[in-house]
Every structure is written in structure tokens, then in C-alpha cells.
Amino acid sequence: MRIVLLGPPGVGKGTQGRRLAGDRGVALISTGEILRDAVARRTPLGVKAKETLEAGRLVSDDLIVALVRERTVEPDANRGFVLDGFPRTVPQADALDAMLAERSQGLDEVVLLMAPDDELVRRLSSRWECPVCRRVYNSISAPAKDGRHCDDHPEVELRQRDDDREETVRRRLEVYREQTAPLVQYYRRKGKLKEVTGTGPTDAVYVALKGAVAAKP
Ligand code: AMP
């Protein structure tokens, strides 16, 4: 199963994608998470990408395509993957198509998750995550049990992403509209796009997402 989750920052691609990938036994590939890890570990990739991430802009297509090319052939992606945060531009989508075609593969589904901007800004500024397992909490709608530590790692303090500050969030939404939103038409024209509302209870969104993703034998 190979699926792309498309949608603006904060719509729930990571949360829903993690659950879907877990249920289907495929890899969740989040390009944002890979880049944030690289920044935290100060690898050459991280050093290159740090400023761009902090500014809420996109890293170069070449860099991200090379990263995805390598990540999608790792053993945990043998049975497939859910892509969260990639592709984000038309050239990235073309590169993904070409890459899969080389492997005689294709995408099964592209699912667009949607929510209004105000809701996205509100969600992102109350988003906290566990640095160990990446579980995402929301201090308003889905807080951790004690409000500060991960439920699954009680010794670990939750942290906020640097790019979740309001100003950077607005920039990320702008970048989404300019560079990523054209992918909606791109995949719609290919007859691949399914749309799911990303507002409401997380479980209800997941049910809708599962319904949108055709069960593959
Ligand atoms: P995300 O976690 O998906 O919101 O991504 C966080 C940041 O990582 C983005 O604001 C970009 O700076 C960078 N990033 C993640 N995925 C991509 C991509 N496919 N193309 C370019 N930049 C990306």
C-alpha cells in the first residue's frame, strides 16, 4: 500500500498517518520528522536544512527527493508506506511518479485532509510532542494525562516545535497555498484524489480516512 497524505500543516497528517501506517503494517515516512531529527543531531543534512525549517520555508526539491528515494527502499517500507509531508511541490510529485515507475510501482491513493486556517493556527500553537516516540498531544483538545509528560514515557517532558510559533505557522500556511495546494488539482486530474474533512474528533477523522483508502487485498 502506497499512500500520500496531502493537506496543510496542522491538519493531522502525522497523527492520522501514524495510525493508518500502524494498522496496515507499512512505514510512516514523514519528511518533516526526518529533517527535524537531522537538525537535532546536527548531521550535514540537518546543518543544511536548519535555517529553512526555522523560517517555515521549503528545503530544495533535489535534497528532499534524494532523501525520499533512499527512505522508501528501507526494509520497513517493503510492504508500502504512508507519505506525510511529501510531495509538497509539483516537481516533487513528478519525481515521486518517476521514482515509483522505475520500480514498476504506483500510488494507491492520495488523500487530502482539510480544515480552515483559523483552526490550523489554533491547533499548531497548542501542539506538543514527545521527543522520544513522536506522539502528538494538544494542550486544549488532547492533553497528556499530567499536562507535561508523555503518557507512554512519563519521564520525558513534551516539547513544542520551533516552527509552531504563530508567525512561522502563518508563513507555512502561505507556502502551502503557493507551492503545495496546486497538487490538489495535479492529483485530481489523475483521478487519484480523495477528500476527507480533518475537523472533529480524531477517531471520526480516522474512520473517514480509512473509508477513503480502498482496502487492498
Ligand atoms: P512538516 O513536519 O511536514 O510540517 O515539515 C516541517 C518542515 O520541513 C517544513 O516547513 C519544511 O521546511 C520541511 N519539509 C518537510 N517536508 C518537505 C518537503 N517535501 N519539501 C520541502 N521541505 C519540506
mmCIF file of C-alpha atoms and ligand atoms in Angstrom:
data_model
loop_
_atom_site.group_PDB
_atom_site.id
_atom_site.type_symbol
_atom_site.label_atom_id
_atom_site.label_comp_id
_atom_site.label_asym_id
_atom_site.label_seq_id
_atom_site.Cartn_x
_atom_site.Cartn_y
_atom_site.Cartn_z
ATOM 1 C CA MET A 1 0.000 0.000 0.000
ATOM 2 C CA ARG A 2 1.434 3.351 -1.040
ATOM 3 C CA ILE A 3 -0.450 6.416 0.086
ATOM 4 C CA VAL A 4 0.152 10.153 0.090
ATOM 5 C CA LEU A 5 -1.468 12.303 2.756
ATOM 6 C CA LEU A 6 -1.881 15.806 1.438
ATOM 7 C CA GLY A 7 -3.032 18.855 3.357
ATOM 8 C CA PRO A 8 -1.921 21.982 5.193
ATOM 9 C CA PRO A 9 0.306 21.974 8.283
ATOM 10 C CA GLY A 10 -1.629 21.071 11.392
ATOM 11 C CA VAL A 11 -4.446 19.234 9.651
ATOM 12 C CA GLY A 12 -3.451 15.919 11.268
ATOM 13 C CA LYS A 13 -1.430 14.164 8.569
ATOM 14 C CA GLY A 14 1.139 12.954 11.094
ATOM 15 C CA THR A 15 -1.345 11.735 13.702
ATOM 16 C CA GLN A 16 -3.665 10.051 11.221
ATOM 17 C CA GLY A 17 -0.808 8.779 9.068
ATOM 18 C CA ARG A 18 0.908 7.129 12.034
ATOM 19 C CA ARG A 19 -2.288 5.281 12.920
ATOM 20 C CA LEU A 20 -3.004 4.221 9.344
ATOM 21 C CA ALA A 21 0.556 3.024 8.775
ATOM 22 C CA GLY A 22 0.442 1.079 12.073
ATOM 23 C CA ASP A 23 -2.874 -0.593 11.197
ATOM 24 C CA ARG A 24 -1.693 -1.556 7.725
ATOM 25 C CA GLY A 25 1.804 -2.634 8.745
ATOM 26 C CA VAL A 26 3.536 -0.154 6.443
ATOM 27 C CA ALA A 27 6.086 2.592 7.143
ATOM 28 C CA LEU A 28 5.096 6.132 8.032
ATOM 29 C CA ILE A 29 7.502 8.404 6.181
ATOM 30 C CA SER A 30 7.378 11.964 7.433
ATOM 31 C CA THR A 31 9.896 14.174 5.656
ATOM 32 C CA GLY A 32 9.452 16.905 8.295
ATOM 33 C CA GLU A 33 10.280 14.446 11.061
ATOM 34 C CA ILE A 34 13.366 13.168 9.224
ATOM 35 C CA LEU A 35 14.566 16.762 8.767
ATOM 36 C CA ARG A 36 13.874 17.739 12.399
ATOM 37 C CA ASP A 37 15.826 14.684 13.599
ATOM 38 C CA ALA A 38 18.700 15.641 11.298
ATOM 39 C CA VAL A 39 18.683 19.193 12.712
ATOM 40 C CA ALA A 40 18.629 17.900 16.301
ATOM 41 C CA ARG A 41 21.530 15.518 15.594
ATOM 42 C CA ARG A 42 23.435 18.202 13.656
ATOM 43 C CA THR A 43 24.092 15.894 10.696
ATOM 44 C CA PRO A 44 25.278 17.515 7.414
ATOM 45 C CA LEU A 45 21.664 17.382 6.177
ATOM 46 C CA GLY A 46 20.463 18.973 9.403
ATOM 47 C CA VAL A 47 23.025 21.766 9.239
ATOM 48 C CA LYS A 48 21.938 22.492 5.661
ATOM 49 C CA ALA A 49 18.203 22.436 6.439
ATOM 50 C CA LYS A 50 18.101 24.174 9.849
ATOM 51 C CA GLU A 51 17.555 27.768 8.744
ATOM 52 C CA THR A 52 14.979 26.808 6.135
ATOM 53 C CA LEU A 53 12.960 24.827 8.662
ATOM 54 C CA GLU A 54 13.080 27.618 11.205
ATOM 55 C CA ALA A 55 11.846 30.096 8.611
ATOM 56 C CA GLY A 56 8.946 27.803 7.659
ATOM 57 C CA ARG A 57 10.120 27.583 4.031
ATOM 58 C CA LEU A 58 10.675 24.503 1.888
ATOM 59 C CA VAL A 59 14.028 22.792 1.505
ATOM 60 C CA SER A 60 15.134 22.157 -2.071
ATOM 61 C CA ASP A 61 13.321 19.615 -4.215
ATOM 62 C CA ASP A 62 16.588 17.806 -5.061
ATOM 63 C CA LEU A 63 17.514 17.334 -1.451
ATOM 64 C CA ILE A 64 14.105 16.065 -0.371
ATOM 65 C CA VAL A 65 13.661 13.792 -3.391
ATOM 66 C CA ALA A 66 17.043 12.147 -2.712
ATOM 67 C CA LEU A 67 16.022 11.650 0.905
ATOM 68 C CA VAL A 68 12.692 10.028 -0.041
ATOM 69 C CA ARG A 69 14.364 7.862 -2.688
ATOM 70 C CA GLU A 70 16.595 6.342 -0.002
ATOM 71 C CA ARG A 71 13.985 6.140 2.735
ATOM 72 C CA THR A 72 11.390 4.323 0.590
ATOM 73 C CA VAL A 73 13.714 1.372 -0.054
ATOM 74 C CA GLU A 74 14.434 0.694 3.614
ATOM 75 C CA PRO A 75 13.173 -2.720 4.812
ATOM 76 C CA ASP A 76 10.234 -1.350 6.831
ATOM 77 C CA ALA A 77 8.842 0.161 3.610
ATOM 78 C CA ASN A 78 8.832 -3.203 1.795
ATOM 79 C CA ARG A 79 5.091 -3.586 2.204
ATOM 80 C CA GLY A 80 4.456 0.058 1.402
ATOM 81 C CA PHE A 81 4.309 3.435 3.077
ATOM 82 C CA VAL A 82 2.228 6.407 4.052
ATOM 83 C CA LEU A 83 3.882 9.651 2.997
ATOM 84 C CA ASP A 84 3.316 12.618 5.314
ATOM 85 C CA GLY A 85 4.639 15.948 4.055
ATOM 86 C CA PHE A 86 5.862 14.717 0.668
ATOM 87 C CA PRO A 87 5.352 15.634 -2.131
ATOM 88 C CA ARG A 88 4.973 19.349 -1.447
ATOM 89 C CA THR A 89 5.618 20.791 -4.900
ATOM 90 C CA VAL A 90 4.723 19.747 -8.446
ATOM 91 C CA PRO A 91 8.374 18.836 -9.274
ATOM 92 C CA GLN A 92 8.429 16.606 -6.164
ATOM 93 C CA ALA A 93 5.202 14.902 -7.289
ATOM 94 C CA ASP A 94 6.678 14.333 -10.770
ATOM 95 C CA ALA A 95 9.845 12.922 -9.201
ATOM 96 C CA LEU A 96 7.788 10.587 -6.999
ATOM 97 C CA ASP A 97 5.857 9.299 -10.012
ATOM 98 C CA ALA A 98 9.085 8.707 -11.937
ATOM 99 C CA MET A 99 10.751 7.036 -8.957
ATOM 100 C CA LEU A 100 7.839 4.627 -8.461
ATOM 101 C CA ALA A 101 7.563 3.943 -12.193
ATOM 102 C CA GLU A 102 11.258 2.919 -12.213
ATOM 103 C CA ARG A 103 10.304 0.357 -9.586
ATOM 104 C CA SER A 104 7.173 -0.704 -11.516
ATOM 105 C CA GLN A 105 5.087 0.716 -8.710
ATOM 106 C CA GLY A 106 2.493 3.439 -8.342
ATOM 107 C CA LEU A 107 0.490 5.267 -5.711
ATOM 108 C CA ASP A 108 -2.683 3.619 -4.491
ATOM 109 C CA GLU A 109 -4.325 6.705 -3.091
ATOM 110 C CA VAL A 110 -3.803 10.391 -2.407
ATOM 111 C CA VAL A 111 -5.933 11.681 0.445
ATOM 112 C CA LEU A 112 -6.439 15.386 1.036
ATOM 113 C CA LEU A 113 -7.199 16.328 4.646
ATOM 114 C CA MET A 114 -8.815 19.744 5.039
ATOM 115 C CA ALA A 115 -9.509 22.240 7.833
ATOM 116 C CA PRO A 116 -9.996 26.033 7.983
ATOM 117 C CA ASP A 117 -6.885 28.210 8.545
ATOM 118 C CA ASP A 118 -8.004 29.556 11.933
ATOM 119 C CA GLU A 119 -8.419 26.042 13.213
ATOM 120 C CA LEU A 120 -4.944 25.102 11.911
ATOM 121 C CA VAL A 121 -3.271 28.056 13.632
ATOM 122 C CA ARG A 122 -5.098 27.271 16.863
ATOM 123 C CA ARG A 123 -4.109 23.609 16.698
ATOM 124 C CA LEU A 124 -0.459 24.226 15.857
ATOM 125 C CA SER A 125 0.064 26.715 18.634
ATOM 126 C CA SER A 126 -1.317 24.215 21.182
ATOM 127 C CA ARG A 127 0.570 21.227 19.735
ATOM 128 C CA TRP A 128 3.103 19.395 21.901
ATOM 129 C CA GLU A 129 5.048 16.279 21.074
ATOM 130 C CA CYS A 130 7.041 13.570 22.786
ATOM 131 C CA PRO A 131 10.650 13.808 21.594
ATOM 132 C CA VAL A 132 11.054 10.044 22.075
ATOM 133 C CA CYS A 133 8.027 8.427 20.388
ATOM 134 C CA ARG A 134 6.742 11.488 18.485
ATOM 135 C CA ARG A 135 3.257 11.067 19.912
ATOM 136 C CA VAL A 136 1.415 14.334 19.407
ATOM 137 C CA TYR A 137 -0.709 15.990 22.087
ATOM 138 C CA ASN A 138 -2.866 19.075 22.015
ATOM 139 C CA SER A 139 -2.994 21.113 25.196
ATOM 140 C CA ILE A 140 -6.644 22.020 24.504
ATOM 141 C CA SER A 141 -8.258 19.023 22.813
ATOM 142 C CA ALA A 142 -5.988 16.075 23.616
ATOM 143 C CA PRO A 143 -3.702 16.891 26.565
ATOM 144 C CA ALA A 144 -1.257 14.470 28.155
ATOM 145 C CA LYS A 145 -2.538 12.929 31.413
ATOM 146 C CA ASP A 146 -0.368 15.161 33.620
ATOM 147 C CA GLY A 147 -0.224 18.001 31.077
ATOM 148 C CA ARG A 148 3.581 17.964 30.791
ATOM 149 C CA HIS A 149 4.936 14.471 30.189
ATOM 150 C CA CYS A 150 4.285 11.811 27.561
ATOM 151 C CA ASP A 151 1.695 9.246 28.718
ATOM 152 C CA ASP A 152 3.894 6.468 27.311
ATOM 153 C CA HIS A 153 7.200 7.943 28.565
ATOM 154 C CA PRO A 154 6.353 9.520 31.933
ATOM 155 C CA GLU A 155 9.954 10.659 32.435
ATOM 156 C CA VAL A 156 10.024 12.622 29.180
ATOM 157 C CA GLU A 157 8.841 16.229 29.007
ATOM 158 C CA LEU A 158 6.754 17.197 25.994
ATOM 159 C CA ARG A 159 8.130 19.921 23.765
ATOM 160 C CA GLN A 160 6.800 22.366 21.226
ATOM 161 C CA ARG A 161 8.211 22.525 17.713
ATOM 162 C CA ASP A 162 10.260 25.637 16.916
ATOM 163 C CA ASP A 163 8.257 26.225 13.739
ATOM 164 C CA ASP A 164 4.907 26.121 15.567
ATOM 165 C CA ARG A 165 5.171 29.783 16.641
ATOM 166 C CA GLU A 166 2.280 31.787 15.247
ATOM 167 C CA GLU A 167 4.329 33.914 12.820
ATOM 168 C CA THR A 168 6.076 30.860 11.355
ATOM 169 C CA VAL A 169 2.773 28.997 11.188
ATOM 170 C CA ARG A 170 1.296 31.796 9.046
ATOM 171 C CA ARG A 171 4.329 31.607 6.745
ATOM 172 C CA ARG A 172 3.958 27.806 6.471
ATOM 173 C CA LEU A 173 0.294 28.210 5.523
ATOM 174 C CA GLU A 174 1.263 30.740 2.858
ATOM 175 C CA VAL A 175 3.917 28.363 1.491
ATOM 176 C CA TYR A 176 1.296 25.605 1.470
ATOM 177 C CA ARG A 177 -1.131 27.726 -0.543
ATOM 178 C CA GLU A 178 1.501 28.820 -3.050
ATOM 179 C CA GLN A 179 3.532 25.669 -3.553
ATOM 180 C CA THR A 180 1.604 22.646 -2.298
ATOM 181 C CA ALA A 181 -2.073 23.422 -2.960
ATOM 182 C CA PRO A 182 -1.513 23.046 -6.763
ATOM 183 C CA LEU A 183 -1.018 19.338 -6.046
ATOM 184 C CA VAL A 184 -4.732 19.057 -5.311
ATOM 185 C CA GLN A 185 -5.507 19.718 -8.973
ATOM 186 C CA TYR A 186 -2.497 17.657 -10.051
ATOM 187 C CA TYR A 187 -3.796 14.507 -8.361
ATOM 188 C CA ARG A 188 -7.440 15.277 -9.065
ATOM 189 C CA ARG A 189 -6.640 15.331 -12.794
ATOM 190 C CA LYS A 190 -5.021 11.929 -12.432
ATOM 191 C CA GLY A 191 -8.238 10.670 -10.799
ATOM 192 C CA LYS A 192 -6.331 9.813 -7.623
ATOM 193 C CA LEU A 193 -7.625 12.332 -5.090
ATOM 194 C CA LYS A 194 -9.921 11.539 -2.156
ATOM 195 C CA GLU A 195 -11.013 14.291 0.228
ATOM 196 C CA VAL A 196 -11.520 13.888 3.970
ATOM 197 C CA THR A 197 -12.552 16.532 6.490
ATOM 198 C CA GLY A 198 -9.844 16.915 9.118
ATOM 199 C CA THR A 199 -12.021 18.649 11.720
ATOM 200 C CA GLY A 200 -13.925 16.960 14.539
ATOM 201 C CA PRO A 201 -12.847 14.151 16.857
ATOM 202 C CA THR A 202 -9.610 12.389 15.864
ATOM 203 C CA ASP A 203 -11.320 8.983 15.857
ATOM 204 C CA ALA A 204 -14.056 10.203 13.495
ATOM 205 C CA VAL A 205 -11.439 11.624 11.108
ATOM 206 C CA TYR A 206 -9.652 8.281 11.188
ATOM 207 C CA VAL A 207 -12.833 6.384 10.326
ATOM 208 C CA ALA A 208 -13.359 8.718 7.354
ATOM 209 C CA LEU A 209 -9.729 8.291 6.296
ATOM 210 C CA LYS A 210 -9.959 4.511 6.433
ATOM 211 C CA GLY A 211 -13.135 4.677 4.385
ATOM 212 C CA ALA A 212 -11.371 6.785 1.778
ATOM 213 C CA VAL A 213 -8.447 4.406 1.468
ATOM 214 C CA ALA A 214 -9.520 1.419 -0.557
ATOM 215 C CA ALA A 215 -8.825 -1.872 1.206
ATOM 216 C CA LYS A 216 -6.184 -3.694 -0.795
ATOM 217 C CA PRO A 217 -6.039 -7.483 -0.804
HETATM 218 P P1 AMP B 1 6.231 19.242 8.398
HETATM 219 O O1 AMP B 1 6.586 18.492 9.621
HETATM 220 O O2 AMP B 1 5.699 18.339 7.301
HETATM 221 O O3 AMP B 1 5.325 20.418 8.675
HETATM 222 O O4 AMP B 1 7.591 19.843 7.813
HETATM 223 C C1 AMP B 1 8.380 20.732 8.557
HETATM 224 C C2 AMP B 1 9.328 21.484 7.656
HETATM 225 O O5 AMP B 1 10.214 20.564 6.999
HETATM 226 C C3 AMP B 1 8.679 22.248 6.528
HETATM 227 O O6 AMP B 1 8.200 23.523 6.938
HETATM 228 C C4 AMP B 1 9.829 22.351 5.531
HETATM 229 O O7 AMP B 1 10.777 23.323 5.942
HETATM 230 C C5 AMP B 1 10.493 20.988 5.658
HETATM 231 N N1 AMP B 1 9.907 19.995 4.744
HETATM 232 C C6 AMP B 1 9.222 18.860 5.089
HETATM 233 N N2 AMP B 1 8.829 18.181 4.007
HETATM 234 C C7 AMP B 1 9.278 18.883 2.931
HETATM 235 C C8 AMP B 1 9.169 18.706 1.524
HETATM 236 N N3 AMP B 1 8.522 17.642 0.992
HETATM 237 N N4 AMP B 1 9.749 19.631 0.727
HETATM 238 C C9 AMP B 1 10.403 20.683 1.228
HETATM 239 N N5 AMP B 1 10.514 20.944 2.551
HETATM 240 C C10 AMP B 1 9.968 20.043 3.408
#
